[in-house]
Each structure stands twice: as C-alpha cells, then as structure tokens.
Short mmCIF file of C-alpha atoms in Angstrom, two decimals:
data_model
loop_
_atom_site.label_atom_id
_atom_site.label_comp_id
_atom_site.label_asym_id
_atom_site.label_seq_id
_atom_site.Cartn_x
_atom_site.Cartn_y
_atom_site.Cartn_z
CA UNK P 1 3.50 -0.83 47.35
CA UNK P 2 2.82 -0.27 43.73
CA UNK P 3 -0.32 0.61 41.55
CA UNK P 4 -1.47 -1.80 39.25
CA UNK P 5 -4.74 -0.69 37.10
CA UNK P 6 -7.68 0.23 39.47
CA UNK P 7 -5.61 -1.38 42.68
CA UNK P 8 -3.15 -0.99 45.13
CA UNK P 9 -0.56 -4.08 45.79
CA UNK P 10 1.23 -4.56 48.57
CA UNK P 11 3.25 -8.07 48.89
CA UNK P 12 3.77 -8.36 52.45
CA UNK P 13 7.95 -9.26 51.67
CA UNK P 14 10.63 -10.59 48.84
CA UNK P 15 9.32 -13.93 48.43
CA UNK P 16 6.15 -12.55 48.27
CA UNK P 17 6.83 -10.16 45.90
CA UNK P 18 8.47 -13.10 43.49
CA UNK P 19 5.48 -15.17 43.56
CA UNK P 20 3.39 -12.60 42.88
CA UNK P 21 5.09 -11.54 40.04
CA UNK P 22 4.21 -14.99 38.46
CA UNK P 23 0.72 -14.69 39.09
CA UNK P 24 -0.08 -18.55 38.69
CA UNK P 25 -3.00 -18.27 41.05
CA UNK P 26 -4.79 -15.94 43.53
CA UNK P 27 -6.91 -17.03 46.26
CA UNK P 28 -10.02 -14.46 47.24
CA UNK P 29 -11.44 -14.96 50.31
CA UNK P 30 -14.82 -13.70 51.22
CA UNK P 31 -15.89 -12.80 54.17
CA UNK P 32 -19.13 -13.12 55.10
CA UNK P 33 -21.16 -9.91 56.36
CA UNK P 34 -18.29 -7.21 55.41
CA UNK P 35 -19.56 -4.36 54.35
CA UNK P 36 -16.74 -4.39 52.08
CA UNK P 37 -17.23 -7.01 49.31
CA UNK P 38 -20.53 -5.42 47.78
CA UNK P 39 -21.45 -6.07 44.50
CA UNK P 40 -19.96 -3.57 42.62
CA UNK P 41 -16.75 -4.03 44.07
CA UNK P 42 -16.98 -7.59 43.55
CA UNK P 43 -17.56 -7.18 40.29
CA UNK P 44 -14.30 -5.00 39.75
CA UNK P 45 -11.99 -7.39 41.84
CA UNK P 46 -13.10 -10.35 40.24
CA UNK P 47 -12.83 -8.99 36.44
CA UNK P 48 -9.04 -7.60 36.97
CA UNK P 49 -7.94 -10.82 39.34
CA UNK P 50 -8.67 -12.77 36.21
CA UNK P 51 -7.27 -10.11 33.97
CA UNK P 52 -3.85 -10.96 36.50
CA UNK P 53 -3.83 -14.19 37.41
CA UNK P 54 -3.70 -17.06 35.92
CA UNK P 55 -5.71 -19.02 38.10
CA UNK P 56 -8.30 -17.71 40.57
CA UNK P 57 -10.17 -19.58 43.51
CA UNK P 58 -13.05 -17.81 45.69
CA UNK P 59 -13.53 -19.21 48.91
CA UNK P 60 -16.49 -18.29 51.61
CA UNK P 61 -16.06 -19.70 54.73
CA UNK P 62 -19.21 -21.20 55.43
CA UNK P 63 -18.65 -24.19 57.90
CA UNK P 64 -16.15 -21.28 59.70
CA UNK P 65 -18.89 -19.13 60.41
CA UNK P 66 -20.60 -21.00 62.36
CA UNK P 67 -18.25 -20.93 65.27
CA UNK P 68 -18.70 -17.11 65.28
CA UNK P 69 -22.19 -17.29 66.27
CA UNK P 70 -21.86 -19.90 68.57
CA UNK P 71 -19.26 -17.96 69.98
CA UNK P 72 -22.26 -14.94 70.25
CA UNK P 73 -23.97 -17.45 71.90
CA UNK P 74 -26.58 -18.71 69.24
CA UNK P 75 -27.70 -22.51 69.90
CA UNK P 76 -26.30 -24.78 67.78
CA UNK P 77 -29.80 -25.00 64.56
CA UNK P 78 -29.61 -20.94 65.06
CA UNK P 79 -26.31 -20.59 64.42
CA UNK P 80 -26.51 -23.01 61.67
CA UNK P 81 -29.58 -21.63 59.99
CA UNK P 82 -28.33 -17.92 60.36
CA UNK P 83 -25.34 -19.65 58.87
CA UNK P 84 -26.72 -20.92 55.97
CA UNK P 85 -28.66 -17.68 54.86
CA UNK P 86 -25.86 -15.25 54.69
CA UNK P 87 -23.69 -17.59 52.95
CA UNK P 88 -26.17 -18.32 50.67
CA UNK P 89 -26.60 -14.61 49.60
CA UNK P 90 -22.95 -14.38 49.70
CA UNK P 91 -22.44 -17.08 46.86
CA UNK P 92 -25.47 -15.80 44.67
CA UNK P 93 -23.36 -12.34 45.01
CA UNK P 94 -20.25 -13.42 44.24
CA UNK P 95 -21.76 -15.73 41.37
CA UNK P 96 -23.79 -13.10 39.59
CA UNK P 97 -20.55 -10.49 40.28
CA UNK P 98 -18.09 -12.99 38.53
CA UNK P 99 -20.75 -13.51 35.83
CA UNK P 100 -21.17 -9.76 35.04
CA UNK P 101 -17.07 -9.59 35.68
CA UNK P 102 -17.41 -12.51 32.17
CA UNK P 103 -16.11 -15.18 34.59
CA UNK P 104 -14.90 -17.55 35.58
CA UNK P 105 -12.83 -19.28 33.53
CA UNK P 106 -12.79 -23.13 32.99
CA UNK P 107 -9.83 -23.32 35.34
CA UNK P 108 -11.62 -20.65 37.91
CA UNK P 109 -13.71 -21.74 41.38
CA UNK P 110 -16.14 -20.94 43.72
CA UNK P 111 -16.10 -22.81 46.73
CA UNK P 112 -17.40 -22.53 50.22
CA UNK P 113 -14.82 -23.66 52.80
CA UNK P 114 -17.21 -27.14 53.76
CA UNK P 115 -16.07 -28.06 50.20
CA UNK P 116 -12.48 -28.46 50.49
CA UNK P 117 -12.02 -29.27 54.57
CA UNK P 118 -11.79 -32.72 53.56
CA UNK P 119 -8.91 -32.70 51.69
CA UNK P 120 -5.24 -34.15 53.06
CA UNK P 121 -3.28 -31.14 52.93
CA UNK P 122 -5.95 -28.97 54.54
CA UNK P 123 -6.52 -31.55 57.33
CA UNK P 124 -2.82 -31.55 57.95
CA UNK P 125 -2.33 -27.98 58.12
CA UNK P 126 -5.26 -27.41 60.06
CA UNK P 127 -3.85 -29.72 62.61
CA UNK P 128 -0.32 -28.06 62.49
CA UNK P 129 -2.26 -24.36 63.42
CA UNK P 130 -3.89 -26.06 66.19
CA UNK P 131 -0.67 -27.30 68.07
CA UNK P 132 0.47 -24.81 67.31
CA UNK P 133 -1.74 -21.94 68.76
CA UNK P 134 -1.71 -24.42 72.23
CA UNK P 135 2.15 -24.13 72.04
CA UNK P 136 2.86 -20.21 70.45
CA UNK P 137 1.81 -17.67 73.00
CA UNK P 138 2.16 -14.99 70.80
CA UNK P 139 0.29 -16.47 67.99
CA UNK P 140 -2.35 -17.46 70.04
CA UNK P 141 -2.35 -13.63 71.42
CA UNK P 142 -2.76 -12.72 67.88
CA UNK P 143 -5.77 -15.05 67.09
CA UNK P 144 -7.13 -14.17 69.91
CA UNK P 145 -7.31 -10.49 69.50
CA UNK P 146 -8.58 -10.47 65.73
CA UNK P 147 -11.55 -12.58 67.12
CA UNK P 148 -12.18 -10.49 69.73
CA UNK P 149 -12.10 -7.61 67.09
CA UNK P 150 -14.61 -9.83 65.10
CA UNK P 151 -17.09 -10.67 67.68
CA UNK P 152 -17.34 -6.81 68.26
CA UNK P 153 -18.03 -5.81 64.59
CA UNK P 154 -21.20 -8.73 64.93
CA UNK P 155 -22.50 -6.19 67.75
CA UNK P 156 -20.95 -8.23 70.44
CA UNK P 157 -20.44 -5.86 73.57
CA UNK P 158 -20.32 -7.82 76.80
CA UNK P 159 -17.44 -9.69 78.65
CA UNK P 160 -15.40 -12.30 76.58
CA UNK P 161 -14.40 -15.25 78.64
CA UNK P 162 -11.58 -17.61 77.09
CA UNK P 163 -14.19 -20.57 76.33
CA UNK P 164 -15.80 -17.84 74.03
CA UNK P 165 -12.61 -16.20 72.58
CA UNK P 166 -11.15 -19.44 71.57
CA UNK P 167 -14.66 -20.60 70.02
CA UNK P 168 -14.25 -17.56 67.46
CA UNK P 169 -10.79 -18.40 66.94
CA UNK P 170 -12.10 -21.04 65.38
CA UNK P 171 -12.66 -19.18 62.55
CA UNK P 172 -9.51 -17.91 62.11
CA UNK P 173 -7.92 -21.47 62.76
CA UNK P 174 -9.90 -22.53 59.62
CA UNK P 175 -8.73 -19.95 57.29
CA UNK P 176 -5.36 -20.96 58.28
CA UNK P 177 -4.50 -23.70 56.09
CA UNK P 178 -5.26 -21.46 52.90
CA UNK P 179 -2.48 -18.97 54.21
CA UNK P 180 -0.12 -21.61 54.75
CA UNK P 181 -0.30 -24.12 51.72
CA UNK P 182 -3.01 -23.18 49.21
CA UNK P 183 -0.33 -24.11 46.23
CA UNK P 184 -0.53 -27.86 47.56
CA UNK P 185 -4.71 -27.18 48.83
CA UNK P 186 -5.54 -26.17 44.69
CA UNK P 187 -2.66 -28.15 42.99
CA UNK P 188 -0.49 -25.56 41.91
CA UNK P 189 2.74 -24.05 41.41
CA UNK P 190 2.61 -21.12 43.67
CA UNK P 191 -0.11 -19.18 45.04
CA UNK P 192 -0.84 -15.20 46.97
CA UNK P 193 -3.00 -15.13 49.48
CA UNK P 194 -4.65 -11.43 49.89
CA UNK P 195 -7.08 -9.25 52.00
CA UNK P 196 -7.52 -5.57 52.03
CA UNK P 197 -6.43 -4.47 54.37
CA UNK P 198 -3.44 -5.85 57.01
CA UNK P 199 -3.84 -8.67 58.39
CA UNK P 200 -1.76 -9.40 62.06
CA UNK P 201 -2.47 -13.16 61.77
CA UNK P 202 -0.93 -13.57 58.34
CA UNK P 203 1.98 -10.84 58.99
CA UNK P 204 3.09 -13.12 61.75
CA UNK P 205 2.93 -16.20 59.95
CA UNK P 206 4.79 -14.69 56.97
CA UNK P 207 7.03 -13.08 59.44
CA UNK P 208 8.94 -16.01 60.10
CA UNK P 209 8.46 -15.43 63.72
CA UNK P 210 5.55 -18.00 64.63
CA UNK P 211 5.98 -21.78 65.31
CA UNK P 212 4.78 -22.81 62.08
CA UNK P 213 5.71 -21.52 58.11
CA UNK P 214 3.94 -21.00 55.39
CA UNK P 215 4.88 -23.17 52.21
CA UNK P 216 8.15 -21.50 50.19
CA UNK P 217 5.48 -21.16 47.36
CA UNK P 218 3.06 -19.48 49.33
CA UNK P 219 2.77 -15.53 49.35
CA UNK P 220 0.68 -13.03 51.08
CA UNK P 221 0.00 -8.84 49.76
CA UNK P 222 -2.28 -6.51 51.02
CA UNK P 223 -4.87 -5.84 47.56
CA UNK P 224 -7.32 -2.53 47.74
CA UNK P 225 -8.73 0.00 45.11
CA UNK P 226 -6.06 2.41 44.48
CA UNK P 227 -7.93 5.32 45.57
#
C-alpha cells in the first residue's frame, strides 16, 4: 500500500502491481445508490484517474441493477422504472463531475453496462462466470454472501431463499467479465480494475484459487482517499 497524491493504492498482488505501474487504462465502476461516489468525490477521482492513467472507462451497471430489485421483489416495469431513474441521476452525476474534473479525454468513456453486454469477449466471459459459479462451491459461497450483504444495504431484512440470493447474484455475475478481461472488453494493452474498499469476489478471482482466471493483463488494487 502506497500513497499516491490525494489516494491510497493498494494492488491486490505482483502482477497487479506491474500493470499498474503502466497505467494504460483504469476501469471505474459505479455503483449505483452508494453513498460513496457523491459528487465531490467524483469529481476528485475522476480528475487524478486521468491525471494517472492513460486511458479511463466509467461504467454504471444499469441492466445489472435490475436483478437487485427483482431480487427485493419489485415486478418486473417497477424494477425497471426504479431502474432507470437512479441510473439516470447517476450518469448526469458522473457527467457533470468529469466535466468539472476537465474531462474526459477523446480516448475517455462513459458507459452504462447495457452498452457493452453485447460485445464477444463480454458474452464469453460472462458465460465462463456462470459455469463456473454452478461448478465452484466456494465461489459461488462468495457471490452469494456479497449479495446477501447487498440486498441488506437496499433495506432488505426478511428471509433470503436461494431463488432470491442467486437473482442478486446476478449482479455480481455481470460485473464479472470487467474483472476478468477488460484489456480485451476496451481494446487494450492492460487494464486495473479497482473499488474502495476490498472486494472478496475479486480477491478470489485474483487469488488464483477459483475455477476461472483473470486475463495475465488484467489487475485489480484497492483505490481510496488517503485520509
């Protein structure tokens, strides 16, 4: 763990730490409804990412939420409309953040998740994370309790039957593919994956101890203010 400027890196191991050092390209994922990503801070992350990297892409996981509120039990047009407004004032956030942060850059992106799920690489990985949660036990274990942990922090308080865990894992399952190959997902020549704070999921993927591997260009780090 080092300081670097106004935050705190962490690269989760050596390989991570040697892609990072390249900086070639970041990927910043949003998450919708944290309290964490205001403005403000928004506005700081985005202006030293690009001060860093060479190459930044936002995504929000739009289409992904979804499957957390049907998993809260929300029919299928109020999930999708609750949906759509929070990710819409996600993107205006982020947009006017990155603006006031004198971004992006030509070779910069916003996209919400929807926009990219079509691609071949993300198809393919998404389908290697889901035979692979039916076959790992402990990966599923891990999905499993990080959506639990999720459908909490959205208020949720009664029992969790599988049907309903493995609906919010859908999330997760989503965000997969970026973890394991966003170098091939964005075209480039390596690329870090970060949250701030630890992530189980992406620890045991980068572990080397789960069925499936994240690409030898891919990296993960743990990114927060410094204080």
């Amino acid at each position: 763990m080092f300081r670097r400027g106004p935050f705190t890196v962490e690269p989760f191991n050596g390989s991570s730490q040697l892609i990072w050092e390249r900086r070639q390209h970041v990927v910043c994922g949003i998450s919708p409804g944290n309290s964490y990503f205001r403005a403000a801070r928004l506005t700081d992350l985005l202006a030293w990412l690009c001060a860093e990297f060479a190459q930044v892409d936002v995504v929000i996981p739009d289409s992904a939420l979804e499957h957390t509120y049907h998993a809260l039990g929300f029919d299928p047009q109020r999930a999708a409309k609750k949906t759509r407004g929070e990710i819409n004032v996600l993107c205006n956030r982020v947009a006017r953040a990155w603006k006031s942060a004198g971004g992006p850059r030509p070779a910069d992106g916003l996209h919400r998740m929807s926009d990219l799920t079509s691609g071949a690489v993300y198809r393919e990985k998404l389908a290697e994370c889901e035979q692979a949660l039916h076959e790992d036990g402990v990966l599923w274990r891990t999905c499993a309790e990080m959506s639990r942990e999720v459908l909490a922090a959205k208020g949720h308080d009664g029992p969790l039957d599988t049907a309903r865990i493995e609906r919010a894992m859908r999330y997760l399952t989503a965000e997969l593919p970026f973890f394991m190959a966003s170098s091939d997902i964005f075209g480039v020549p390596s690329s870090l994956n970060f949250y701030h704070r630890r992530l189980p999921l992406a620890e045991l993927l980068f572990s080397g101890h789960a069925l499936i591997q994240p690409s030898p260009r891919q990296a993960y780090a743990t990114i927060r203010p410094a204080q």
